[in-house]
Coordinates of C-alpha atoms and ligand atoms in Angstrom, one line a residue:
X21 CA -22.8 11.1 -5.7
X22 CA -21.3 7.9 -4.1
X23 CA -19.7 6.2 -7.0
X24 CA -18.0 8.3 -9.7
X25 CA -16.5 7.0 -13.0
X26 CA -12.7 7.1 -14.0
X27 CA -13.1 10.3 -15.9
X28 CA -15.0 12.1 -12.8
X29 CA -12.2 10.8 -11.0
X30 CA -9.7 12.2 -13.2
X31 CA -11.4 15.3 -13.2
X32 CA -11.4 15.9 -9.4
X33 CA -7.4 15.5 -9.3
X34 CA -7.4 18.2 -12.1
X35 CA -9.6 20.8 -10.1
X36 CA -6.3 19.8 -7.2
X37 CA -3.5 23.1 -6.6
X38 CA -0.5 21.7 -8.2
X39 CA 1.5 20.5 -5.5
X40 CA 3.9 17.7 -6.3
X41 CA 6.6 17.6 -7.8
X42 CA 9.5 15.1 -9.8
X43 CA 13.3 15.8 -11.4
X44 CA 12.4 19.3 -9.2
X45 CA 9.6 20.4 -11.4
X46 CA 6.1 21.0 -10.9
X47 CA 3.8 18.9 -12.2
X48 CA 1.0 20.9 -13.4
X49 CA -1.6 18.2 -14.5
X50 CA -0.8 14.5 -12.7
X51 CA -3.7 13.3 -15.0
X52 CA -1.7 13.4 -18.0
X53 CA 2.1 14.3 -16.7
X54 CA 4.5 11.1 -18.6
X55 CA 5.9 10.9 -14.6
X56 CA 1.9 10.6 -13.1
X57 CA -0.3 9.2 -15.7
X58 CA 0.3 5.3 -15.5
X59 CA -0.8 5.5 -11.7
X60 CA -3.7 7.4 -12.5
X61 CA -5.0 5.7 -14.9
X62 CA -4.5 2.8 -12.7
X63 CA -6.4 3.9 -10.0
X64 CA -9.4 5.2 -13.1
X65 CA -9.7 1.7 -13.7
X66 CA -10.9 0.3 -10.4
X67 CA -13.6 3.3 -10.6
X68 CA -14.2 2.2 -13.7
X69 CA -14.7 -1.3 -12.9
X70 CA -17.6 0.0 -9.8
X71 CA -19.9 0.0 -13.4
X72 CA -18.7 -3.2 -14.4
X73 CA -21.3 -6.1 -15.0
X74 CA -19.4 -9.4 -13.9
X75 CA -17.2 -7.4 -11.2
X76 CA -18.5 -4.5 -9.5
X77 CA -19.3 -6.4 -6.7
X78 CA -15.5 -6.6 -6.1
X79 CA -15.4 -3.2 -6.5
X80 CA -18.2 -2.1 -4.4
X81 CA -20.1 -2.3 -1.2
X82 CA -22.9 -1.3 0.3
X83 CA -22.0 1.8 3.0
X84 CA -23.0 1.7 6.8
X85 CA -23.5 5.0 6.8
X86 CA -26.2 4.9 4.0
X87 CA -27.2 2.0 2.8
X88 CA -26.0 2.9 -0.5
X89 CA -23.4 1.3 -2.9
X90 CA -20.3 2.8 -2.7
X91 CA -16.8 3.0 -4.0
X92 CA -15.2 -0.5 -1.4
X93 CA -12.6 2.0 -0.4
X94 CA -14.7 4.1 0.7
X95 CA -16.7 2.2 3.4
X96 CA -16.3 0.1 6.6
X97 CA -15.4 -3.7 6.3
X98 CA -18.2 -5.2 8.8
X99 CA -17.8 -8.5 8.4
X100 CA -15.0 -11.5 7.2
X101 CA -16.3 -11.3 3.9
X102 CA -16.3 -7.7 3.7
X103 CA -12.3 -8.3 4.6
X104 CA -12.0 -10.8 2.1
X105 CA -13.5 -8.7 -0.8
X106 CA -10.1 -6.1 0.0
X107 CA -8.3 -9.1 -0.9
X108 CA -10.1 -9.9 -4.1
X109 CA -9.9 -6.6 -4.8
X110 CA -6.4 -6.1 -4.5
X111 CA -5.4 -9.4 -6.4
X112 CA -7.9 -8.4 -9.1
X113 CA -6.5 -4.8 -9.4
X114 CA -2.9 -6.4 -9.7
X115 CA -3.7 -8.4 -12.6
X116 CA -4.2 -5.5 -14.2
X117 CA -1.6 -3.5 -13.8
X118 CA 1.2 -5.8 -12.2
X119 CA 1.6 -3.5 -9.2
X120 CA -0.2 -1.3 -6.3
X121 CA -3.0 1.2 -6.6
X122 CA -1.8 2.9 -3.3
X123 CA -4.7 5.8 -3.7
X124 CA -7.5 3.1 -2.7
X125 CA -5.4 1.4 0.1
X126 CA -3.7 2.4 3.2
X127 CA -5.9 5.8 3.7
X128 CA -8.7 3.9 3.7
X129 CA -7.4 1.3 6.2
X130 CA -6.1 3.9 8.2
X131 CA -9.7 5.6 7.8
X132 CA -11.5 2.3 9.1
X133 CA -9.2 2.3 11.9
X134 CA -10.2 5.8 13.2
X135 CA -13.8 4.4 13.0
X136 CA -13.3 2.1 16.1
X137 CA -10.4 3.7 17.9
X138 CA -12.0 7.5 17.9
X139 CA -14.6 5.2 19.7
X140 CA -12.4 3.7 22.1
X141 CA -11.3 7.1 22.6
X142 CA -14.2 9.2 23.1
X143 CA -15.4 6.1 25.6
X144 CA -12.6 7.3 27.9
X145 CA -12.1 11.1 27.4
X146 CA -15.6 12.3 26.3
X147 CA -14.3 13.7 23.5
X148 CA -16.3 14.1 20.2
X149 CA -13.9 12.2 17.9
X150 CA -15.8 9.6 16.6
X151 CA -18.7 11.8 15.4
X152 CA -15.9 14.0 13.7
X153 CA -14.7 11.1 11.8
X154 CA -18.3 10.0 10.6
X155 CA -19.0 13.5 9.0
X156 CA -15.6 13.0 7.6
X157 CA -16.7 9.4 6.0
X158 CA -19.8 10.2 4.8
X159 CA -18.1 13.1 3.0
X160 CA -15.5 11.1 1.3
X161 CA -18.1 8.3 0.8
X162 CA -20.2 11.2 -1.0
X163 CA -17.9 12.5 -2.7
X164 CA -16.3 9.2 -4.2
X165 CA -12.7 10.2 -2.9
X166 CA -9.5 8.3 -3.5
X167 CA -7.2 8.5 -0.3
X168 CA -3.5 8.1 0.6
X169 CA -2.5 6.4 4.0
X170 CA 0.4 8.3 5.7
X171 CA 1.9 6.4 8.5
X172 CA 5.9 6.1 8.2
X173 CA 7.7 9.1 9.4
X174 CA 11.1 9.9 8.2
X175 CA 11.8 8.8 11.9
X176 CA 15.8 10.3 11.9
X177 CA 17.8 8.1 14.1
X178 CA 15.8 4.5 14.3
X179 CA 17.3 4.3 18.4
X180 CA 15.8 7.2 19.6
X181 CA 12.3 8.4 20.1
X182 CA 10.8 11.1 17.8
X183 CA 11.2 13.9 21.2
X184 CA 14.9 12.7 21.1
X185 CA 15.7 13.1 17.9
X186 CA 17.9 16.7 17.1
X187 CA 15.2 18.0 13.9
X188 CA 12.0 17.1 15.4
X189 CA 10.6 17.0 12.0
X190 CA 11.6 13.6 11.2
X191 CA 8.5 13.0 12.7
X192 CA 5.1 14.7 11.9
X193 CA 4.0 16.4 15.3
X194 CA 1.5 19.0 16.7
X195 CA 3.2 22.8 16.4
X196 CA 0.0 24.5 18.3
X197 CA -2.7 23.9 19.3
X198 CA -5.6 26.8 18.4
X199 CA -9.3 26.8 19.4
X200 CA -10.0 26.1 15.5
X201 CA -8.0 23.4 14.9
X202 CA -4.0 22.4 14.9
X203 CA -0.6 23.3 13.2
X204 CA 1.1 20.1 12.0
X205 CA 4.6 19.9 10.9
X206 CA 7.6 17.3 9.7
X207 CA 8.2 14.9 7.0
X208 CA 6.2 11.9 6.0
X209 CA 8.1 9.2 3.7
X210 CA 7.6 6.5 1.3
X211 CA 3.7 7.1 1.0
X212 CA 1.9 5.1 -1.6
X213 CA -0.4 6.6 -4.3
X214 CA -0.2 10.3 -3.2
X215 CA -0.3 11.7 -7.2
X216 CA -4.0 9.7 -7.1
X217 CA -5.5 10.5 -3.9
X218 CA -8.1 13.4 -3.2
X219 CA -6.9 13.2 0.6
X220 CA -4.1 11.9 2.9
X221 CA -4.9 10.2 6.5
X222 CA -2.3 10.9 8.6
X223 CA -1.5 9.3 11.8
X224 CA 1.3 7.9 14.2
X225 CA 3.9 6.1 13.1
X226 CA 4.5 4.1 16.0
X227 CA 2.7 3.7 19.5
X228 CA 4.0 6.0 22.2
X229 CA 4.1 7.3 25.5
X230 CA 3.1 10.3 27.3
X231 CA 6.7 12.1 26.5
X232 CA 5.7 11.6 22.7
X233 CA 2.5 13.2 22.9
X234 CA 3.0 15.4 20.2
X235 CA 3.8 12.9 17.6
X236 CA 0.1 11.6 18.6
X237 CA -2.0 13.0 16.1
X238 CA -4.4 12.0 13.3
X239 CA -6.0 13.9 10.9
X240 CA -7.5 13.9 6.9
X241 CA -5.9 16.7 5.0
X242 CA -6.8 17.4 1.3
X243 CA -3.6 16.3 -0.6
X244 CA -3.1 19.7 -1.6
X245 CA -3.8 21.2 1.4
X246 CA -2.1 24.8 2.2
X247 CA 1.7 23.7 3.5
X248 CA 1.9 20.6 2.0
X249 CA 4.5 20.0 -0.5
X250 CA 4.6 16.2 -2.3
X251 CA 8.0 15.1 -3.8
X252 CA 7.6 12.0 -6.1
X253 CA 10.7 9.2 -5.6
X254 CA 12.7 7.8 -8.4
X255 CA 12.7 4.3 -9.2
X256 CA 15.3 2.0 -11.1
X257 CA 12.9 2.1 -14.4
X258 CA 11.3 5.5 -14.2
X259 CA 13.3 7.6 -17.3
X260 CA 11.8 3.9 -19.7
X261 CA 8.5 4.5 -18.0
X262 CA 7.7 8.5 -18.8
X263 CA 8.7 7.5 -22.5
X264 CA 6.1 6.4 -25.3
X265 CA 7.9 3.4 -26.6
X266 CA 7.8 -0.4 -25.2
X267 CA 10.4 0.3 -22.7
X268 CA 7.5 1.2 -20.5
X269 CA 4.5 -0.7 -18.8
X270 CA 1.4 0.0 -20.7
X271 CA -0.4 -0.1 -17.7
X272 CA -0.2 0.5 -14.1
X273 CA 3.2 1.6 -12.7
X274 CA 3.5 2.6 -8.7
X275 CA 4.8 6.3 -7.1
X276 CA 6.2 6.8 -3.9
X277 CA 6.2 10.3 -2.2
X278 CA 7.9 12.1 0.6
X279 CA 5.4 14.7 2.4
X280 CA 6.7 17.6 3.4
X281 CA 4.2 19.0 6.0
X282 CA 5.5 23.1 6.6
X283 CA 3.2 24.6 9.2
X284 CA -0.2 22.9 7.7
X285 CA -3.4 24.0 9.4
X286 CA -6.0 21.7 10.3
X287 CA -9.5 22.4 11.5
X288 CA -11.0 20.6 14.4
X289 CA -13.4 19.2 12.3
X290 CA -10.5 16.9 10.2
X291 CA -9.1 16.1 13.8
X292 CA -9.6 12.5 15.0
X293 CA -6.4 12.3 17.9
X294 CA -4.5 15.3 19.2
X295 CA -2.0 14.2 22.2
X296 CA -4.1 10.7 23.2
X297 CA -1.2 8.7 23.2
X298 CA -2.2 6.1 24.8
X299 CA -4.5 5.4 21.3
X300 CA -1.3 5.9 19.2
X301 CA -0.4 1.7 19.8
X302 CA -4.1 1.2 19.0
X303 CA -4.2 2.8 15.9
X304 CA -0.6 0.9 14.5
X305 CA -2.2 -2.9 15.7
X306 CA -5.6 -2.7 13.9
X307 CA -3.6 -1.3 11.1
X308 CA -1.5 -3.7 10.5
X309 CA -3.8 -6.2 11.5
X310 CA -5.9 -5.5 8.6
X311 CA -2.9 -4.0 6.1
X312 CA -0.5 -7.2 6.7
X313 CA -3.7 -9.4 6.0
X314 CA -4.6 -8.3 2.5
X315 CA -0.9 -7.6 1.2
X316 CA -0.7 -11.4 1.0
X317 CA -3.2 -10.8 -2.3
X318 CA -1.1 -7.7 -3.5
X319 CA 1.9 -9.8 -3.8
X320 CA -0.2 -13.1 -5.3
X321 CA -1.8 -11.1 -7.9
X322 CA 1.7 -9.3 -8.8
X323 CA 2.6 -13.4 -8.6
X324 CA 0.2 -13.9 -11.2
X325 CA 0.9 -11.7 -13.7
X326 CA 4.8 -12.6 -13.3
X327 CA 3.6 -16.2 -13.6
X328 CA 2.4 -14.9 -17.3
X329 CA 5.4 -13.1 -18.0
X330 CA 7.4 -16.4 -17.2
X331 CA 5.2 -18.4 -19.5
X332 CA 4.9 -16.2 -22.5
X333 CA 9.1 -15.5 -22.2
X334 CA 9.5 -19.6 -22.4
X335 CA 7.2 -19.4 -25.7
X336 CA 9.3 -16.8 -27.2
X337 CA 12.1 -18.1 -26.4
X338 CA 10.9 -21.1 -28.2
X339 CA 10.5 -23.7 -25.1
X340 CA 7.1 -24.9 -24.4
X341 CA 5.3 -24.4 -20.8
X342 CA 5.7 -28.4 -19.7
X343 CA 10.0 -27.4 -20.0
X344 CA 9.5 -25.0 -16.8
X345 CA 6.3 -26.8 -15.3
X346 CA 7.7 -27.5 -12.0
X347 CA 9.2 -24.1 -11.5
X348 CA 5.5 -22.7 -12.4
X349 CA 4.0 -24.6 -10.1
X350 CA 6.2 -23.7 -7.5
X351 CA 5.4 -19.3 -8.4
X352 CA 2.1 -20.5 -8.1
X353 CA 2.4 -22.0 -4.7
X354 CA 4.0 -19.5 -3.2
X355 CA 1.5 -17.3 -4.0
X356 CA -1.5 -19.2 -2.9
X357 CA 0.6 -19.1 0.6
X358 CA 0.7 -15.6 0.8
X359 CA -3.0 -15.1 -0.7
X360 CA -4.4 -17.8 1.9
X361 CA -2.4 -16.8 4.9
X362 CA -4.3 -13.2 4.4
X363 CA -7.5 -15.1 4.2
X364 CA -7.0 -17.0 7.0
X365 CA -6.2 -14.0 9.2
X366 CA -9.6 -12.8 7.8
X367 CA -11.7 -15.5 8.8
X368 CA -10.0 -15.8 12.0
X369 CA -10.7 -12.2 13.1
X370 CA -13.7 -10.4 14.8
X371 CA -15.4 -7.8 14.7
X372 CA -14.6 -4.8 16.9
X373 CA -17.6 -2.9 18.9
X374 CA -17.5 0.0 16.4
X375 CA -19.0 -2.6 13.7
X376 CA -15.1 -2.2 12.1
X377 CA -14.2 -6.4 11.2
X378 CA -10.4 -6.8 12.3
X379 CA -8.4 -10.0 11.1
X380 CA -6.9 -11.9 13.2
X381 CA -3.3 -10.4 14.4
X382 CA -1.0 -13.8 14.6
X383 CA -1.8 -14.9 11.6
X384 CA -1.9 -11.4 9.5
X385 CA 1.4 -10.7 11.3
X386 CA 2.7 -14.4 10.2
X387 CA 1.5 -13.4 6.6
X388 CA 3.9 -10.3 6.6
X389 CA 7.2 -12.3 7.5
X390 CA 6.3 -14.9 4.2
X391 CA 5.1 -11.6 1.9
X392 CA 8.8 -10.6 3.1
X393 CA 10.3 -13.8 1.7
X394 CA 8.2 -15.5 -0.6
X395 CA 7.1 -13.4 -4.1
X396 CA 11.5 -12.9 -4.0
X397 CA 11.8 -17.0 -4.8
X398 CA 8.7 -16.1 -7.3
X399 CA 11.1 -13.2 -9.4
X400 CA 14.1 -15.1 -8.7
X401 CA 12.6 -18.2 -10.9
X402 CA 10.7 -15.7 -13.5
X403 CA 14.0 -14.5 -14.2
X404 CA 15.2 -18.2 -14.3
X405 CA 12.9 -18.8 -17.0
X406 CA 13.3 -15.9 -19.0
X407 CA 16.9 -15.9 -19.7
X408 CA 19.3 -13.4 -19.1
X409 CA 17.6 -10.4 -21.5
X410 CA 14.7 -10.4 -18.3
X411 CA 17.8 -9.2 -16.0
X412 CA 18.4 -5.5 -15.7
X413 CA 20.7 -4.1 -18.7
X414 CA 20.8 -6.5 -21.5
X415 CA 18.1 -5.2 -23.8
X416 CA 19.1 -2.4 -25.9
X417 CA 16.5 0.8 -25.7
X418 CA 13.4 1.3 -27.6
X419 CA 15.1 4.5 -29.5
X420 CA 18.0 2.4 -30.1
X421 CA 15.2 -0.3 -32.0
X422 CA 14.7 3.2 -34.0
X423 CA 18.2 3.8 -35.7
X424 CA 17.8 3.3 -39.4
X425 CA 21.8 2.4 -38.7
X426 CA 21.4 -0.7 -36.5
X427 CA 17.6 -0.8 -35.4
X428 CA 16.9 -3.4 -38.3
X429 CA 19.9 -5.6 -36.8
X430 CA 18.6 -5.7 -33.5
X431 CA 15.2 -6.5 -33.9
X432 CA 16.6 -9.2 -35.7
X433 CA 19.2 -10.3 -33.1
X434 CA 16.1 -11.0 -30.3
X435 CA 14.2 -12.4 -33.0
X436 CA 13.5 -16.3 -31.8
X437 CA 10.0 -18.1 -31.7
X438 CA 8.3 -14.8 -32.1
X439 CA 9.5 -11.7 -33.9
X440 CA 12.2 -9.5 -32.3
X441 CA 9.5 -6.6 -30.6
X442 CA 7.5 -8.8 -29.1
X443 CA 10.3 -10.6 -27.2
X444 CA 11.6 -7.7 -26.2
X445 CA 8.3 -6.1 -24.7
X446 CA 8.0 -9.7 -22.9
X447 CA 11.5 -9.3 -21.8
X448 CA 10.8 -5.8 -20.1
X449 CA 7.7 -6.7 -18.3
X450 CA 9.7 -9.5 -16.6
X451 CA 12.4 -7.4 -15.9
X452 CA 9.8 -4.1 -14.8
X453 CA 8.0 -7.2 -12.6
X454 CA 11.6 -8.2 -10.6
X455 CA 13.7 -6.3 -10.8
X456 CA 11.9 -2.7 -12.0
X457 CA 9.1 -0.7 -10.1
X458 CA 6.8 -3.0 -10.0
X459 CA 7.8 -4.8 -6.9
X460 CA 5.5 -4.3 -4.8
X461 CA 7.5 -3.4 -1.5
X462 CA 7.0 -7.3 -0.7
X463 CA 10.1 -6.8 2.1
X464 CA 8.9 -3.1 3.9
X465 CA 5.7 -1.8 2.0
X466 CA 3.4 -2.5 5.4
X467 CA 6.1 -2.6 7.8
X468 CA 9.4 -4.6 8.6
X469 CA 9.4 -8.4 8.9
X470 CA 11.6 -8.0 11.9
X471 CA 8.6 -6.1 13.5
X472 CA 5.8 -8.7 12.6
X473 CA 7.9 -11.6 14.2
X474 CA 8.2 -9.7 17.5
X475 CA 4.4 -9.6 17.2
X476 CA 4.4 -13.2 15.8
X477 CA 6.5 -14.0 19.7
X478 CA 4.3 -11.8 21.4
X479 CA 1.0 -13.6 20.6
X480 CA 2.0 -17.0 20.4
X481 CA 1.8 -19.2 23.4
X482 CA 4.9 -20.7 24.1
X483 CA 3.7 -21.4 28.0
X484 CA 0.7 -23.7 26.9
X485 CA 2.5 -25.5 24.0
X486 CA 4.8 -26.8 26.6
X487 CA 2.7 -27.8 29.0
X488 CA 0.6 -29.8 26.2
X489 CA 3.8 -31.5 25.4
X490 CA 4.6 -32.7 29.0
X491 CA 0.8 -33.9 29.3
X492 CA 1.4 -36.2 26.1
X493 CA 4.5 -37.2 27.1
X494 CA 3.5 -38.1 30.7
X495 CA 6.3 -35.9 32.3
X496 CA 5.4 -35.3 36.0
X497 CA 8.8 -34.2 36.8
X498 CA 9.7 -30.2 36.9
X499 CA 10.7 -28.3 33.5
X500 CA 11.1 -24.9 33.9
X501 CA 13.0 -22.3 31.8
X502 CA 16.5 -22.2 33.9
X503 CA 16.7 -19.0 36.1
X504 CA 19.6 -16.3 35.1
X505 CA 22.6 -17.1 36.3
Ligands
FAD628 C1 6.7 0.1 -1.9 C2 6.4 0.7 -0.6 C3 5.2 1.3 -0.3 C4 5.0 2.0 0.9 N1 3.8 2.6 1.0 C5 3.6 3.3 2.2 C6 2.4 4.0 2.4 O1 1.5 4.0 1.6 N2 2.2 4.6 3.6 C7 3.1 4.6 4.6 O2 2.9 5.2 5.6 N3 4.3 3.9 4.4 C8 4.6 3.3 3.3 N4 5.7 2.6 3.1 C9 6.7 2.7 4.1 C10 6.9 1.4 5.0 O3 5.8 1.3 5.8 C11 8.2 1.4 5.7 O4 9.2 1.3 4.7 C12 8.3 0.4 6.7 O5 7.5 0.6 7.8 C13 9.8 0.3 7.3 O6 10.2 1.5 7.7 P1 11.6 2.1 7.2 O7 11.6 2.1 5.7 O8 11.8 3.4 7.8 O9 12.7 1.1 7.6 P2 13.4 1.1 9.0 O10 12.5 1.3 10.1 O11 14.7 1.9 8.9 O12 13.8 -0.5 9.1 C14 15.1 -1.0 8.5 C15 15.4 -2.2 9.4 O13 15.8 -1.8 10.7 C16 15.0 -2.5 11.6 N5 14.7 -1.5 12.7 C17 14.2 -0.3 12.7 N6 14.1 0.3 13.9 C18 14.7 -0.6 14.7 C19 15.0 -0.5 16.1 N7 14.7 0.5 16.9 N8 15.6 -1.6 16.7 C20 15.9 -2.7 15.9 N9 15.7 -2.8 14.6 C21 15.1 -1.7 14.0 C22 13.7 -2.9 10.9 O14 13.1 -4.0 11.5 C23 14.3 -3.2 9.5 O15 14.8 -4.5 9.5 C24 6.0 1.9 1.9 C25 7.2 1.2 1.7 C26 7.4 0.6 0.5 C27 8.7 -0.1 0.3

């Protein structure tokens, strides 16, 4: 079975051991939990939408392992289209929900990137990783998984190397090594879309040398895997969102989760790095290559739907569209910059000898710093436009809508072009979109902004820029950088 339907979807999480947890109680079915539901439902939709007539092909591709159509996150990008059809795919998936559908995102990336560094690897050490990690795709791609990417480590004190650190768990590393397979330990944080996924990829959170070797592993392990405990995080909005009434998105919404790996066992087979560090760099560059390319299209879809939020609060407020035009057309702008960029770093890329298609590096990391900056200027003028019930804490709650002492009075107090409910739901999506869960970790999700600039000064070429300028100017005379004094 390579493409499954939202419902067989749902019904693999269900068959899952209960193993995450939120307000320190197991959830016992994430498929219909208040604190779970909205994310898998989410993620339901974009298998539904593999059936769907005008846009499975966003949804889809065909598999290079067989020729079949498969779930897109499921196979390898070959090509700049393939790249750009993430893209669509993520801008398409957040118009529908306003936020990120982490389960078919960065374990699939990290996935892809195992495809051509296991082998790099194997080129060098005659190991058998790369044959490993097909089995392991054309299982997933069989069985229509949905798969978390766990990269960021809890890391402990950000100056000092995972060996230094004084609980060697902040980062995940190898306990033992058996002839079966390895113990894995430590803490994973922040990870996007663990209540949906089948599976977590894990690998290194940063490249390392031969003193780190331990911290140089990457494996798949079923996200409820023996050991593995998954603790949900709480966001400004989440008590609104696991009620029934409007205070909540109706679709959509975005979980976190910290991994808490306690002596997990993993075979050799789910193996696909175990001490290589000099891989561990490799693995972090084509990931962000790729990651910081298509988050430009996370944040422009989240653009657009706050683009409609901004629109319909002006109408309900009573103020026509043309009132706020320039302002629109700015939040549209900024998103086209962000969605663009990512192309860009698409078309710009090649493809890597393992048949993996990598974007181009400057201009994915160049993409990052503006996701880091730009959708912020895009809530700040939703916001502007809405008026001050869109901020955070001046809209009564939807129970206090229900007193048959005041609820009357209130509905009638945010009545104004349009009746007093359907303001107030308007009001809450712009609020949920800027100030809520569903920003879509435009500053950190897909690492810091400080990191992609020292990539951005890495790659550029400061050297030939300046001799180009002394050939146009005609300067025969000596310029060189002044020594240390
Ligand atoms: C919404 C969201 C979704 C996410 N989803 C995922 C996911 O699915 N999978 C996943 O693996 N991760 C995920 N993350 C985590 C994300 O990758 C990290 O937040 C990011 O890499 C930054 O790491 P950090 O949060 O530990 O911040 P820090 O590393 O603590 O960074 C804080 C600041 O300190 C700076 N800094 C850090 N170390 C140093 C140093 N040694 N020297 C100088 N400056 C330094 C950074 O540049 C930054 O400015 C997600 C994050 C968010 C916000």
């Amino acid at each position: 079975m390579a493409l499954k339907t939202g419902e067989q979807y749902k019904e693999s999480l269900r068959k899952m051991r209960p193993n995450v947890y939120k307000w320190d109680r197991l959830i016992e079915d994430i498929t219909t939990d208040p604190v779970t539901r909205g994310h898998v439902a989410s993620v339901a939709h974009s298998y539904d939408m593999s059936f769907d007539e005008k846009d499975a092909y966003i949804y889809t591709a065909k598999s290079h392992l067989t020729g079949e159509i498969a779930h897109r996150w499921n196979t390898l990008p070959q090509t700049a289209e393939d790249q750009m059809h993430n893209a669509r795919m993520k801008r398409h998936q957040y118009r529908h929900s306003g936020t990120c559908k982490g389960a078919t995102c960065a374990g699939w990336t990290g996935m892809t990137v195992l495809w051509a560094v296991t082998q790099e690897m194997d080129k060098e050490y005659g190991t058998n990783y790369h044959e490993r990690l097909k089995n392991y795709f054309k299982y997933v791609e069989d069985n229509a998984l949905a798969l978390a990417g766990a990269i960021t480590d809890a890391k402990g004190d950000r100056s000092l190397k995972p060996s230094q650190q004084k609980n060697k768990d902040s980062h995940v590393h190898i306990k033992e090594v058996r002839e079966d397979g390895i113990v894995i330990r430590g803490y994973k944080t922040q990870i996007c879309g663990i209540v949906g996924a089948n599976e977590i990829i894990v690998v290194p959170g940063g490249g390392y040398g031969e003193s780190e070797k331990d911290f140089c592993l990457a494996v798949a392990v079923p996200r409820d895997v023996e050991g593995l405990t998954c603790v949900i995080t709480r966001k400004p909005s989440d008590t609104r969102e696991e009620e029934e009434g409007w205070d909540a998105p109706k679709v959509g919404t975005i979980t976190q989760a910290y991994l808490i790996f306690d002596d997990v066992f993993v075979p050799n087979e789910r193996v696909f790095m175990a001490g290589e560090y000099k891989y561990s760099g490799k693995i972090i560059g084509y990931f962000a290559a790729i990651y910081r390319a298509a988050i430009g299209a996370c944040v422009a879809g989240q653009g657009d739907v706050m683009i409609g939020a901004a629109i319909n609060m002006a109408r309900a407020n009573g103020l026509s569209q043309k009132v706020f035009q320039d302002k629109l057309t700015q939040m549209a702008i900024n998103n086209e910059i962000n969605y663009g960029t990512g192309l860009g770093a698409m078309l710009a890329g090649k493809q890597h000898e393992s048949g993996l298609y990598i974007p181009d590096a400057l201009l994915a990391h160049v993409n990052k710093t503006q996701v880091a900056k730009l959708p912020y200027e895009t809530k700040v003028i939703t916001q502007d436009i809405s008026g001050g019930i869109a901020e955070t804490g001046c809209i009564p709650s939807y129970k206090d809508f229900q007193s048959e002492l005041y609820g009357e009075h209130l509905y009638k107090a945010l009545e104004a072009a349009t009746d007093g409910e359907s303001r107030t739901r308007a009001a809450r999506l712009a609020e949920w979109l800027t100030v809520g869960a569903g920003i879509p970790g435009c500053m950190h999700g897909g690492g810091s902004p400080d990191g992609a600039k020292m990539v951005v000064k890495a790659l550029t070429k400061w050297e030939d820029y300046a001799a180009d300028a002394k050939r146009i100017a005609g300067i025969t005379g000596e310029i060189v950088e002044p020594k240390k004094k």
